[in-house]
Coordinates of C-alpha atoms in Angstrom, one line a residue:
M1 CA -34.3 -27.9 -19.1
S2 CA -35.3 -31.6 -18.2
E3 CA -38.2 -32.5 -15.8
I4 CA -38.6 -30.5 -12.8
R5 CA -39.3 -32.1 -9.7
R6 CA -42.4 -30.8 -7.3
H7 CA -39.9 -32.5 -4.7
S8 CA -36.9 -29.8 -3.0
L9 CA -34.1 -30.3 -5.2
R10 CA -30.7 -28.1 -6.3
L11 CA -29.9 -26.8 -9.7
V12 CA -26.9 -26.8 -11.2
L13 CA -26.6 -24.6 -13.7
A14 CA -24.0 -23.3 -16.0
G15 CA -24.0 -20.1 -14.7
S16 CA -23.0 -18.7 -11.0
L17 CA -26.9 -20.3 -10.3
G18 CA -27.9 -22.0 -8.0
A19 CA -31.0 -22.8 -6.2
V20 CA -33.2 -24.9 -4.3
C21 CA -36.5 -25.6 -5.3
T22 CA -40.1 -26.6 -3.8
V23 CA -43.1 -26.7 -4.8
A24 CA -45.5 -22.8 -5.2
S25 CA -48.9 -22.1 -5.6
A26 CA -49.9 -19.5 -8.1
Q27 CA -49.6 -16.3 -7.1
D28 CA -49.8 -12.5 -9.2
E29 CA -46.4 -11.0 -6.8
P30 CA -44.4 -8.3 -8.8
Q31 CA -42.7 -10.0 -11.4
V32 CA -38.2 -10.1 -11.7
M33 CA -35.9 -11.3 -13.6
L34 CA -32.1 -12.6 -11.6
R35 CA -29.2 -12.8 -13.7
S36 CA -26.2 -14.5 -12.7
D37 CA -23.1 -12.2 -12.7
D38 CA -21.4 -13.8 -15.3
G39 CA -24.5 -13.5 -18.0
R40 CA -25.1 -17.1 -18.4
A41 CA -27.9 -17.8 -16.4
S42 CA -31.5 -16.5 -15.7
L43 CA -34.2 -17.5 -13.7
S44 CA -38.1 -15.2 -14.1
G45 CA -40.1 -15.3 -11.9
R46 CA -42.6 -13.9 -9.6
L47 CA -40.4 -12.1 -5.9
I48 CA -42.1 -13.8 -2.9
A49 CA -39.0 -12.2 -0.8
V50 CA -36.3 -11.8 0.5
E51 CA -34.5 -13.8 3.2
N52 CA -30.9 -15.4 4.5
G53 CA -29.5 -13.5 2.2
N54 CA -31.6 -15.5 -1.2
Y55 CA -33.9 -14.0 -3.5
I56 CA -37.5 -15.9 -3.4
V57 CA -38.6 -16.5 -6.8
A58 CA -41.7 -18.3 -7.9
N59 CA -42.5 -19.6 -11.2
D60 CA -44.9 -22.4 -12.5
A61 CA -42.2 -24.8 -11.9
G62 CA -41.7 -23.8 -8.3
N63 CA -39.9 -21.4 -5.4
F64 CA -36.3 -20.9 -6.3
E65 CA -33.7 -19.6 -3.7
I66 CA -31.5 -17.4 -5.5
P67 CA -28.3 -16.3 -3.6
V68 CA -28.4 -12.6 -3.8
Q69 CA -24.4 -13.0 -3.8
G70 CA -23.1 -13.6 -7.5
V71 CA -26.3 -11.9 -9.0
Q72 CA -28.4 -9.0 -11.1
C73 CA -31.8 -8.4 -10.5
E74 CA -33.8 -6.7 -12.9
G75 CA -37.7 -5.8 -12.3
A76 CA -39.5 -2.4 -10.7
A77 CA -39.8 -5.4 -7.4
C78 CA -36.1 -5.6 -7.2
P79 CA -34.7 -4.8 -3.5
V80 CA -32.5 -1.2 -3.2
P81 CA -29.3 -2.2 -2.1
A82 CA -28.8 -0.7 1.8
P83 CA -26.5 -0.8 5.3
S84 CA -27.9 -3.0 7.7
I85 CA -28.2 0.4 10.5
G86 CA -25.8 -1.1 14.0
G87 CA -24.0 -3.6 11.9
L88 CA -20.7 -3.7 12.4
V89 CA -17.8 -2.1 9.1
D90 CA -14.4 -2.4 7.9
L91 CA -13.8 0.4 5.8
V92 CA -10.3 0.5 3.2
S93 CA -9.5 2.8 0.8
D94 CA -8.5 2.4 -2.3
D95 CA -5.2 3.7 -1.4
D96 CA -5.1 1.8 1.3
S97 CA -4.8 5.2 3.5
I98 CA -7.8 4.9 5.1
Q99 CA -9.0 2.5 7.7
I100 CA -12.3 2.4 9.8
S101 CA -13.3 0.1 11.9
G102 CA -16.7 0.8 14.0
T103 CA -20.3 0.3 13.8
V104 CA -23.2 1.9 11.3
T105 CA -24.9 4.1 12.8
D106 CA -26.2 6.2 9.0
F107 CA -26.2 6.7 5.9
V108 CA -26.4 9.7 4.0
D109 CA -27.2 10.7 0.2
G110 CA -24.5 7.5 0.1
N111 CA -22.1 8.0 3.5
Y112 CA -21.5 5.4 5.8
V113 CA -22.3 6.8 9.0
V114 CA -19.9 5.6 11.2
E115 CA -19.0 5.2 14.9
T116 CA -15.7 4.1 16.1
E117 CA -13.8 3.5 19.6
R118 CA -11.1 6.0 19.0
F119 CA -12.3 9.2 16.9
G120 CA -16.1 9.3 18.0
I121 CA -18.3 9.7 14.7
L122 CA -16.9 9.4 11.1
S123 CA -18.7 10.1 7.9
V124 CA -16.8 8.2 4.7
D125 CA -18.1 8.7 0.9
S126 CA -19.1 4.7 0.4
E127 CA -18.4 5.2 -3.2
K128 CA -14.6 5.8 -2.1
V129 CA -14.1 2.7 0.1
S130 CA -14.6 -1.1 0.2
C131 CA -16.8 -2.0 2.7
T132 CA -16.4 -5.5 4.9
G133 CA -18.7 -6.1 7.4
D134 CA -23.4 -6.9 8.4
G135 CA -23.3 -3.3 8.4
C136 CA -22.5 -3.0 4.4
V137 CA -24.4 -1.7 2.1
Q138 CA -26.6 -4.7 0.7
I139 CA -29.5 -6.1 -0.6
Q140 CA -31.5 -6.7 3.1
D141 CA -34.3 -9.1 3.4
L142 CA -37.6 -8.8 3.7
T143 CA -41.1 -10.2 3.9
R144 CA -43.8 -10.7 1.0
A145 CA -45.9 -7.3 2.8
Q146 CA -42.6 -5.2 2.2
V147 CA -41.7 -6.8 -1.5
L148 CA -45.5 -6.2 -2.4
A149 CA -44.9 -2.5 -0.9
G150 CA -41.6 -1.7 -2.6
A151 CA -43.1 -2.8 -5.9
A152 CA -46.6 -0.6 -5.9
T153 CA -44.8 2.8 -5.3
A154 CA -41.7 1.5 -8.1
T155 CA -42.0 3.8 -11.0
Q156 CA -40.4 2.0 -13.2
T157 CA -41.1 0.4 -16.0
P158 CA -43.0 -3.6 -15.9
L159 CA -40.3 -6.0 -17.1
E160 CA -41.2 -8.0 -20.0
L161 CA -40.5 -11.6 -19.4
P162 CA -39.3 -14.6 -21.1
T163 CA -42.7 -17.2 -22.0
D164 CA -40.6 -20.6 -20.6
P165 CA -40.9 -20.1 -17.5
D166 CA -38.3 -22.0 -16.4
I167 CA -34.2 -21.3 -15.3
Q168 CA -33.7 -19.8 -19.1
P169 CA -29.4 -20.7 -20.2
T170 CA -29.2 -17.5 -21.2
T171 CA -27.2 -17.5 -25.3
T172 CA -25.8 -13.7 -25.2
A173 CA -22.4 -12.7 -24.3
P174 CA -22.0 -11.1 -21.1
A175 CA -22.1 -7.0 -21.0
A176 CA -18.9 -6.1 -21.0
T177 CA -17.5 -4.5 -17.8
P178 CA -16.9 -0.9 -17.9
A179 CA -13.6 -0.6 -18.7
P180 CA -11.6 3.0 -17.5
A181 CA -11.2 5.7 -19.3
A182 CA -9.3 5.7 -21.9
P183 CA -6.3 8.7 -22.5
A184 CA -6.5 11.1 -23.8
T185 CA -6.3 11.0 -27.8
D186 CA -3.6 12.8 -28.6
G187 CA -1.7 10.0 -26.1
S188 CA -2.7 7.2 -27.2
D189 CA -0.1 6.1 -29.5
A190 CA 2.5 6.1 -27.0
K191 CA 5.1 3.7 -26.8
V192 CA 4.8 3.3 -22.7
R193 CA 1.6 4.4 -21.3
F194 CA 1.6 4.6 -17.0
A195 CA -1.7 5.0 -15.4
G196 CA -3.0 5.1 -11.5
S197 CA -1.2 7.2 -8.1
D198 CA -0.7 10.8 -8.4
T199 CA 1.5 10.5 -5.8
V200 CA 3.6 8.8 -8.3
G201 CA 2.4 10.4 -11.4
L202 CA 2.5 14.1 -10.2
G203 CA 5.1 13.4 -6.9
L204 CA 8.1 12.3 -8.8
M205 CA 7.5 11.1 -12.6
P206 CA 7.6 15.4 -13.6
F207 CA 11.4 14.9 -12.5
L208 CA 11.9 11.1 -14.0
L209 CA 10.4 11.9 -17.1
D210 CA 13.1 14.9 -17.6
D211 CA 16.0 13.2 -15.8
Y212 CA 15.2 10.5 -18.7
A213 CA 16.0 12.9 -21.6
D214 CA 19.3 13.3 -19.7
Y215 CA 19.5 9.3 -19.6
L216 CA 18.9 9.3 -24.0
D217 CA 20.6 12.0 -24.5
A218 CA 17.1 12.8 -25.9
N219 CA 15.7 16.1 -26.3
I220 CA 12.1 16.8 -25.5
D221 CA 8.5 17.4 -27.2
R222 CA 6.0 17.9 -23.8
T223 CA 2.5 18.0 -24.1
D224 CA 0.2 19.2 -20.9
F225 CA -3.7 17.8 -21.7
S226 CA -4.9 18.4 -18.5
E227 CA -3.2 18.3 -15.2
T228 CA -3.3 15.2 -14.1
E229 CA -2.9 13.8 -18.6
T230 CA 1.3 14.0 -19.8
L231 CA 3.1 12.9 -23.2
V232 CA 6.7 13.0 -23.8
R233 CA 8.3 12.4 -26.8
Y234 CA 12.2 11.9 -26.6
L235 CA 13.7 12.7 -29.9
N236 CA 18.0 12.8 -31.3
A237 CA 19.8 15.6 -32.5
S238 CA 17.6 14.5 -36.0
G239 CA 14.6 15.1 -34.4
Q240 CA 13.7 11.0 -34.2
E241 CA 11.7 9.1 -32.0
L242 CA 13.8 7.7 -29.1
N243 CA 10.8 7.1 -27.1
S244 CA 7.4 8.8 -25.7
L245 CA 5.6 7.9 -22.5
F246 CA 2.2 9.1 -21.1
V247 CA 1.4 9.7 -18.1
N248 CA -2.5 9.5 -16.3
S249 CA -2.1 11.0 -13.0
T250 CA -5.4 9.5 -11.4
G251 CA -5.1 6.7 -8.2
S252 CA -3.3 3.4 -7.4
G253 CA -6.7 1.5 -8.0
D254 CA -6.7 3.0 -11.6
A255 CA -3.3 1.4 -12.4
F256 CA -4.2 -2.8 -11.8
D257 CA -8.1 -1.4 -14.2
A258 CA -5.5 -0.2 -16.8
L259 CA -3.3 -3.0 -16.6
E260 CA -5.7 -5.3 -17.1
T261 CA -7.9 -4.5 -19.6
R262 CA -4.1 -2.8 -21.5
Q263 CA -5.2 0.5 -21.6
A264 CA -1.7 1.1 -19.9
E265 CA 1.8 -0.7 -19.7
L266 CA 3.3 0.1 -16.9
G267 CA 0.6 0.8 -13.2
M268 CA 1.9 3.3 -10.4
T269 CA 1.1 2.7 -7.1
S270 CA 1.6 4.0 -3.7
R271 CA 0.6 1.2 -1.8
P272 CA 1.9 -2.7 -3.2
A273 CA -0.9 -4.8 -4.5
R274 CA -3.5 -6.4 -2.9
D275 CA -4.2 -10.0 -3.0
A276 CA -8.1 -9.5 -5.1
E277 CA -5.9 -7.3 -6.8
A278 CA -3.1 -9.7 -7.7
Q279 CA -5.7 -12.0 -7.8
R280 CA -7.5 -10.2 -10.6
M281 CA -4.5 -10.3 -13.4
R282 CA -3.0 -13.8 -12.7
A283 CA -6.5 -14.9 -14.0
A284 CA -6.0 -12.6 -16.3
G285 CA -3.1 -13.8 -17.7
A286 CA -1.0 -11.0 -16.5
G287 CA 1.1 -13.5 -14.3
E288 CA 2.0 -13.0 -10.7
L289 CA 2.7 -9.4 -9.8
R290 CA 3.7 -9.4 -5.9
G291 CA 7.7 -10.3 -5.5
S292 CA 8.4 -10.8 -8.8
D293 CA 10.3 -9.1 -12.0
N294 CA 6.2 -7.7 -12.2
E295 CA 6.8 -5.5 -9.2
T296 CA 9.3 -2.3 -9.4
V297 CA 9.9 -0.5 -5.7
I298 CA 11.3 2.7 -7.3
A299 CA 11.1 4.8 -3.9
V300 CA 10.5 4.9 -0.6
D301 CA 7.7 8.9 0.0
S302 CA 8.6 9.8 3.9
L303 CA 8.1 12.6 6.0
A304 CA 9.8 13.7 9.1
V305 CA 7.5 15.3 11.9
I306 CA 9.2 19.0 12.9
T307 CA 9.3 21.9 14.6
H308 CA 11.1 25.5 15.5
P309 CA 14.8 24.4 15.9
T310 CA 14.9 26.4 19.6
N311 CA 12.4 23.5 20.4
P312 CA 13.7 21.7 22.8
V313 CA 11.5 18.6 22.5
T314 CA 13.6 16.1 20.8
A315 CA 11.1 13.2 20.5
L316 CA 7.5 12.5 20.3
T317 CA 5.2 9.1 21.1
R318 CA 3.0 8.5 17.9
Q319 CA -0.2 8.8 20.4
Q320 CA 1.5 11.9 21.8
I321 CA 1.6 14.0 17.7
G322 CA -1.7 11.9 17.0
D323 CA -3.1 14.1 21.0
M324 CA -2.0 17.7 19.4
Y325 CA -3.9 16.9 16.1
L326 CA -6.7 15.9 17.4
G327 CA -6.9 18.5 20.5
R328 CA -5.9 16.0 23.2
I329 CA -2.9 18.2 23.7
T330 CA -2.5 21.9 23.5
N331 CA 0.3 23.2 26.1
W332 CA 4.3 22.0 25.1
S333 CA 4.8 21.3 28.5
E334 CA 2.3 18.2 28.6
V335 CA 5.2 16.4 26.3
G336 CA 8.3 18.5 28.5
G337 CA 7.9 21.4 26.5
P338 CA 8.0 24.6 27.0
D339 CA 4.7 26.0 29.4
A340 CA 3.7 27.6 25.3
P341 CA 0.5 27.0 23.7
I342 CA 1.2 24.3 20.8
T343 CA 0.4 25.9 16.8
V344 CA -0.8 22.8 15.6
L345 CA 0.2 23.1 11.2
S346 CA -1.2 20.7 8.7
R347 CA -2.0 20.0 4.9
E348 CA -5.8 20.5 3.6
D349 CA -8.0 17.6 3.3
G350 CA -7.7 15.4 0.2
S351 CA -3.6 15.9 0.2
S352 CA -1.4 12.8 -0.2
T353 CA 1.7 13.8 2.5
R354 CA -1.3 13.8 4.7
G355 CA -2.7 10.7 4.1
V356 CA 1.0 9.0 4.5
F357 CA 1.3 11.0 7.7
E358 CA -2.3 10.3 9.4
N359 CA -1.9 6.3 8.1
A360 CA 1.5 6.0 10.1
I361 CA -0.1 8.4 13.4
F362 CA -3.6 7.0 13.3
D363 CA -3.2 3.5 12.0
G364 CA -4.9 4.2 8.8
V365 CA -7.4 5.9 10.1
E366 CA -8.7 9.5 8.8
P367 CA -10.2 10.9 12.0
P368 CA -11.4 15.0 12.1
L369 CA -8.6 17.1 13.6
A370 CA -8.7 19.8 16.0
N371 CA -11.0 23.4 15.3
R372 CA -7.2 24.3 16.1
V373 CA -5.5 23.2 14.2
T374 CA -4.2 25.5 11.3
Y375 CA -3.6 25.0 7.5
P376 CA -0.9 26.9 6.3
G377 CA -1.7 26.6 1.9
G378 CA 0.9 25.3 -0.4
D379 CA 3.0 22.5 -0.4
N380 CA 6.3 21.7 2.0
P381 CA 7.7 24.6 1.1
E382 CA 5.5 26.6 3.1
M383 CA 4.5 24.5 6.0
A384 CA 8.4 24.5 6.3
A385 CA 8.9 28.7 6.4
A386 CA 5.6 28.5 8.5
V387 CA 7.5 26.4 11.7
R388 CA 10.6 28.5 10.9
S389 CA 8.7 31.6 12.2
D390 CA 6.7 30.2 15.0
P391 CA 8.5 28.8 17.7
T392 CA 5.3 26.5 19.3
A393 CA 5.0 24.7 15.7
I394 CA 4.7 21.4 14.8
G395 CA 4.6 20.0 10.8
Y396 CA 5.6 17.4 9.0
V397 CA 6.8 18.2 5.7
G398 CA 9.4 15.9 3.2
F399 CA 12.5 15.0 4.5
S400 CA 14.6 17.1 2.7
Y401 CA 12.0 20.1 3.7
S402 CA 13.3 19.1 7.5
E403 CA 17.1 21.0 6.6
G404 CA 17.5 23.4 9.5
L405 CA 14.5 22.7 11.8
N406 CA 13.8 20.1 14.7
R407 CA 13.3 17.1 12.7
L408 CA 11.7 14.6 15.9
D409 CA 12.9 11.1 17.0
L410 CA 9.7 8.9 17.6
N411 CA 9.3 6.3 20.7
S412 CA 8.3 3.9 20.9
T413 CA 6.3 1.7 23.3
C414 CA 8.9 -0.4 24.5
G415 CA 11.7 2.0 24.3
I416 CA 13.4 1.8 20.8
R417 CA 13.5 5.3 19.6
T418 CA 13.3 5.9 15.8
T419 CA 15.5 9.0 14.6
A420 CA 14.8 10.4 11.6
T421 CA 17.2 11.0 8.8
P422 CA 17.1 9.7 5.3
F423 CA 19.6 6.5 6.9
S424 CA 16.5 5.1 8.8
V425 CA 13.4 6.1 6.1
K426 CA 16.1 3.8 3.2
T427 CA 16.5 0.7 5.8
E428 CA 12.4 1.3 6.2
E429 CA 13.2 1.5 9.9
Y430 CA 11.2 5.4 9.9
P431 CA 7.8 4.7 10.7
L432 CA 6.6 7.5 7.9
G433 CA 6.9 5.9 5.1
R434 CA 5.9 4.1 2.5
R435 CA 7.3 1.7 -0.4
L436 CA 6.8 4.1 -4.3
Y437 CA 5.7 1.3 -6.9
L438 CA 5.8 0.3 -11.5
Y439 CA 3.9 -2.8 -12.3
N440 CA 4.0 -4.9 -15.3
R441 CA 2.0 -7.1 -16.9
A442 CA 4.6 -10.2 -17.6
D443 CA 3.4 -11.0 -20.8
N444 CA 3.9 -7.1 -22.2
L445 CA 6.1 -5.3 -21.3
P446 CA 7.9 -3.4 -24.9
A447 CA 11.5 -2.7 -25.0
E448 CA 10.7 1.4 -24.0
A449 CA 9.2 0.3 -21.2
A450 CA 11.7 -2.1 -20.3
D451 CA 14.7 0.5 -20.2
F452 CA 12.7 3.7 -18.5
L453 CA 12.1 0.6 -15.8
K454 CA 16.2 0.1 -15.9
Y455 CA 17.2 3.8 -15.4
V456 CA 14.6 4.3 -13.0
L457 CA 16.6 1.3 -11.2
S458 CA 19.8 2.7 -11.6
P459 CA 22.1 5.7 -10.0
D460 CA 21.3 7.6 -12.6
A461 CA 17.9 8.4 -10.8
D462 CA 19.1 9.1 -8.2
D463 CA 19.0 12.4 -8.9
A464 CA 15.5 13.3 -9.6
I465 CA 14.5 11.1 -7.0
A466 CA 15.7 13.4 -4.8
Q467 CA 15.1 16.5 -6.2
S468 CA 11.4 15.2 -6.3
N469 CA 11.1 15.5 -2.2
F470 CA 11.2 11.0 -2.5
V471 CA 13.9 9.1 -0.7
N472 CA 15.7 6.8 -3.4
F473 CA 18.1 3.9 -2.9
A474 CA 21.9 5.2 -3.0
V475 CA 24.0 3.0 -0.8
E476 CA 24.9 5.1 2.4
R477 CA 27.8 4.6 5.4
Q478 CA 27.5 6.0 9.1
P479 CA 28.2 3.6 12.9
H480 CA 26.0 1.9 14.1
S481 CA 23.1 3.9 16.6
P482 CA 24.7 4.4 20.3
S483 CA 21.1 2.9 20.9
R484 CA 21.9 -0.2 19.6
Q485 CA 24.0 -1.0 22.8
E486 CA 21.9 0.9 25.1
T487 CA 19.1 -1.4 24.7
L488 CA 20.9 -4.7 24.3
Y489 CA 20.7 -6.8 26.9
R490 CA 16.6 -5.5 27.7
D491 CA 14.3 -8.9 28.7
L492 CA 17.4 -11.2 28.5
D493 CA 15.8 -14.5 30.0
E494 CA 18.8 -17.2 28.3
P495 CA 21.6 -17.8 28.8
T496 CA 22.4 -18.9 25.1
A497 CA 20.2 -15.6 24.2
F498 CA 23.5 -13.4 26.5
Q499 CA 26.1 -15.0 25.4
L500 CA 25.8 -13.8 22.2
A501 CA 24.6 -10.1 22.4
S502 CA 27.8 -10.1 24.5
V503 CA 29.3 -11.0 21.1
L504 CA 27.1 -8.2 19.4
D505 CA 28.3 -5.6 22.0
R506 CA 32.2 -6.2 21.2
D507 CA 31.2 -6.4 17.3
L508 CA 28.9 -2.8 17.1
P509 CA 32.2 -1.0 18.5
N510 CA 34.0 -2.3 15.1
W511 CA 31.8 -1.8 12.3
D512 CA 29.3 1.1 9.8
R513 CA 26.9 -0.4 9.3
L514 CA 25.5 0.5 5.5
S515 CA 21.4 1.3 5.2
T516 CA 21.4 -1.9 2.1
T517 CA 19.5 -3.8 4.5
V518 CA 17.2 -6.7 2.7
R519 CA 14.1 -8.2 4.7
F520 CA 11.6 -11.4 4.4
P521 CA 8.6 -13.0 4.8
T522 CA 8.2 -14.8 8.0
G523 CA 10.2 -18.2 8.2
S524 CA 11.7 -17.6 4.9
S525 CA 15.1 -17.3 3.2
L526 CA 14.5 -15.8 -0.2
L527 CA 15.1 -13.7 -1.7
G528 CA 12.5 -10.9 -3.9
N529 CA 13.0 -8.5 -6.7
K530 CA 13.6 -5.2 -4.8
E531 CA 15.8 -7.5 -2.9
L532 CA 18.4 -8.0 -5.8
N533 CA 18.1 -4.9 -7.4
D534 CA 19.3 -3.4 -3.6
I535 CA 22.3 -6.4 -3.9
E536 CA 23.5 -4.7 -7.6
R537 CA 23.6 -1.5 -6.5
L538 CA 25.5 -2.9 -3.6
I539 CA 27.8 -4.8 -5.3
A540 CA 28.9 -1.4 -6.7
Y541 CA 29.3 0.4 -4.3
L542 CA 31.5 -2.7 -2.4
A543 CA 33.3 -2.8 -5.2
D544 CA 35.2 1.0 -5.1
L545 CA 36.4 0.2 -1.6
P546 CA 39.9 -0.7 -1.2
D547 CA 41.4 -3.9 -2.1
D548 CA 41.3 -6.6 1.6
T549 CA 38.1 -5.0 3.2
R550 CA 36.6 -7.7 5.2
V551 CA 32.5 -7.1 4.7
A552 CA 30.0 -8.4 7.7
V553 CA 26.8 -9.6 5.7
V554 CA 24.6 -10.1 9.8
G555 CA 21.1 -12.0 9.7
F556 CA 18.5 -10.9 12.4
A557 CA 14.8 -12.0 13.5
D558 CA 12.0 -10.9 15.2
S559 CA 11.0 -12.5 18.2
R560 CA 8.8 -15.4 17.9
G561 CA 9.9 -19.0 17.9
A562 CA 12.8 -20.2 20.2
F563 CA 15.7 -18.4 20.2
D564 CA 18.1 -20.9 19.1
F565 CA 15.1 -21.8 16.3
N566 CA 15.7 -17.9 15.3
A567 CA 19.5 -17.9 15.8
N568 CA 19.9 -20.1 12.9
L569 CA 18.1 -19.1 10.9
S570 CA 19.1 -16.0 11.4
Q571 CA 22.5 -17.4 9.9
R572 CA 20.7 -18.9 7.2
R573 CA 19.2 -15.6 5.7
A574 CA 22.4 -13.6 6.0
A575 CA 24.1 -16.7 4.2
S576 CA 21.7 -16.4 1.7
V577 CA 22.5 -13.3 0.8
A578 CA 25.9 -13.0 0.9
A579 CA 25.9 -16.0 -2.0
A580 CA 23.2 -13.9 -3.4
I581 CA 26.3 -10.9 -3.2
S582 CA 28.6 -13.6 -4.3
N583 CA 27.1 -15.0 -7.5
L584 CA 26.3 -11.5 -9.0
G585 CA 29.0 -10.2 -7.9
G586 CA 32.1 -12.6 -9.2
S587 CA 34.9 -10.6 -10.0
R588 CA 34.0 -7.1 -9.4
L589 CA 34.3 -8.0 -5.6
S590 CA 37.5 -9.8 -5.4
N591 CA 39.0 -6.6 -3.0
I592 CA 36.4 -8.2 -0.9
R593 CA 36.6 -10.4 2.3
F594 CA 32.9 -11.6 3.4
E595 CA 31.9 -13.9 6.8
T596 CA 28.1 -13.9 7.9
K597 CA 26.9 -13.7 11.6
G598 CA 23.4 -14.4 12.5
Y599 CA 22.3 -12.7 16.3
S600 CA 18.6 -14.5 16.4
E601 CA 16.2 -11.6 17.6
L602 CA 19.2 -9.2 19.3
A603 CA 19.1 -5.7 18.9
P604 CA 15.2 -4.8 16.9
A605 CA 15.0 -2.2 15.0
V606 CA 11.4 -1.7 16.3
C607 CA 9.5 -3.1 18.8
N608 CA 8.4 -7.2 18.0
D609 CA 4.9 -6.3 19.0
S610 CA 3.1 -5.7 15.8
E611 CA 3.2 -7.2 12.6
N612 CA 4.7 -4.7 11.2
G613 CA 6.7 -4.5 13.6
W614 CA 7.9 -8.4 12.8
R615 CA 8.3 -7.6 9.2
I616 CA 10.9 -5.1 9.8
N617 CA 13.2 -6.8 12.5
R618 CA 13.7 -9.8 9.8
R619 CA 16.0 -8.5 8.4
V620 CA 20.2 -8.3 7.0
E621 CA 22.3 -6.1 7.6
I622 CA 25.2 -5.4 5.6
W623 CA 28.6 -4.1 7.5
V624 CA 31.5 -3.1 6.7
Q625 CA 35.0 -3.0 9.0
R626 CA 36.2 0.5 10.1

């Protein structure tokens, strides 16, 4: 290294280390080596202290301030990361099913102990969540005395330091990041390897794997290596292999690890890719994941809150349901029902179904439930049977298991009532739902994987998806809900809004709505991958309607912005979808007469009071004249 001045200066290295150097006197301080995370630069010396998020290290060249972030510390004196008691944290689980905000009160056996405003004291495993905030586990500031005390009690072998006291660019290749666990050896030769979410891998894939054999007109050779690893080979009548699929079911986060390291062709998730995951995949040369051909929405996972068929209560708010599970509401008379204690039924801890339910009811938090909650065990059939046998019970199941029971509607704070039906789940306007995804690298989609994606997006997979208790995207038709007209004129304060509401009021009784619903990002009128897949299904449905059928493509906006601007935006969105339908459908839709409509922010599907509400209300609906 060239001359190091004895005055303060900033060093720029090939790696990520940045330093401030000042004059130092020789001290017999504990020795450490700091390495940049990329392994391209290192610094050896005597650890003086940790101040303001910087290691203070001295050697013959001077004192160096090295940022703790992006650096690995080696040596007996290296401080152990710890949380800041009293600091604020936001904790998010790998699958986004748990989101907790609060103050760190303790850190015990690797668990954050967090005091939350709504749910009291919670204990959360630090290895199962990502943490942001000043209370997160990190390198804390240490005085010189604390450094010396820590080094004196350390039991590590003293570190061998290089003789050159200056900053040493290392020529050694950085240690490889441990890759996700490899699939079972006997499944590694599969033509298509799946990795990721157990909700998809264990809940949906078994049905798709069996049904895919009918799609290929093939026989199945199945091997279950464990409860989470399955290999299926598809053979023709001559015994030749047509395709082979290996499924490794763990968690959604593992999908992106496996895609990045090319240990899977398709990643299974029960949530969309996060910003960091999408950025990491781009950096790995895998292309853009979200909203592209590399992201495939294959089904919707949704639940119904159920009671006994004789229970007169037909609707509750999310707050009321949550209070029942937290023990704050204990009698049906408190919500307009009979004077009877409530039997509250839930699923065991760790159940993905319970995760979906609590994510929707408790805004992503997983609070400790009341002691009076009971757990009937088993899965959807056992929960449905328990509710059917108890007139005072409340529980939750997959939609297909709620037949014959009292499905509760959800009342919102703005007075909109959402009815629990497969139709509202398909339109993604029922709160207890989430999308299920398959992701692939842009540079690694074998023909066999593309063939499976073609199958799962086609009507051929609809029955298998329904049998698995998830909701498919087959097009359905129904009359408009009467509630749309009942709330149409609420809170209108502009003449143009009232005039447009009058037009919509006259329109609604003359049209049916299809379940195909297209949504847009804020201010956008561009279509995504899922929307184009939905339009392909819609075209097939419309092609079978009688000649001269009138179809309206109807746009809506959220409530942000001026009413007239939103009216124009909703019309543009409708025109965009209509053009896509016309271009893709071509001569197949010669039987259809199209028209477009834009109704601004009228007739919201849900309350316009949150990001999720705005997202749901930015939509284009498809209507068919009666």
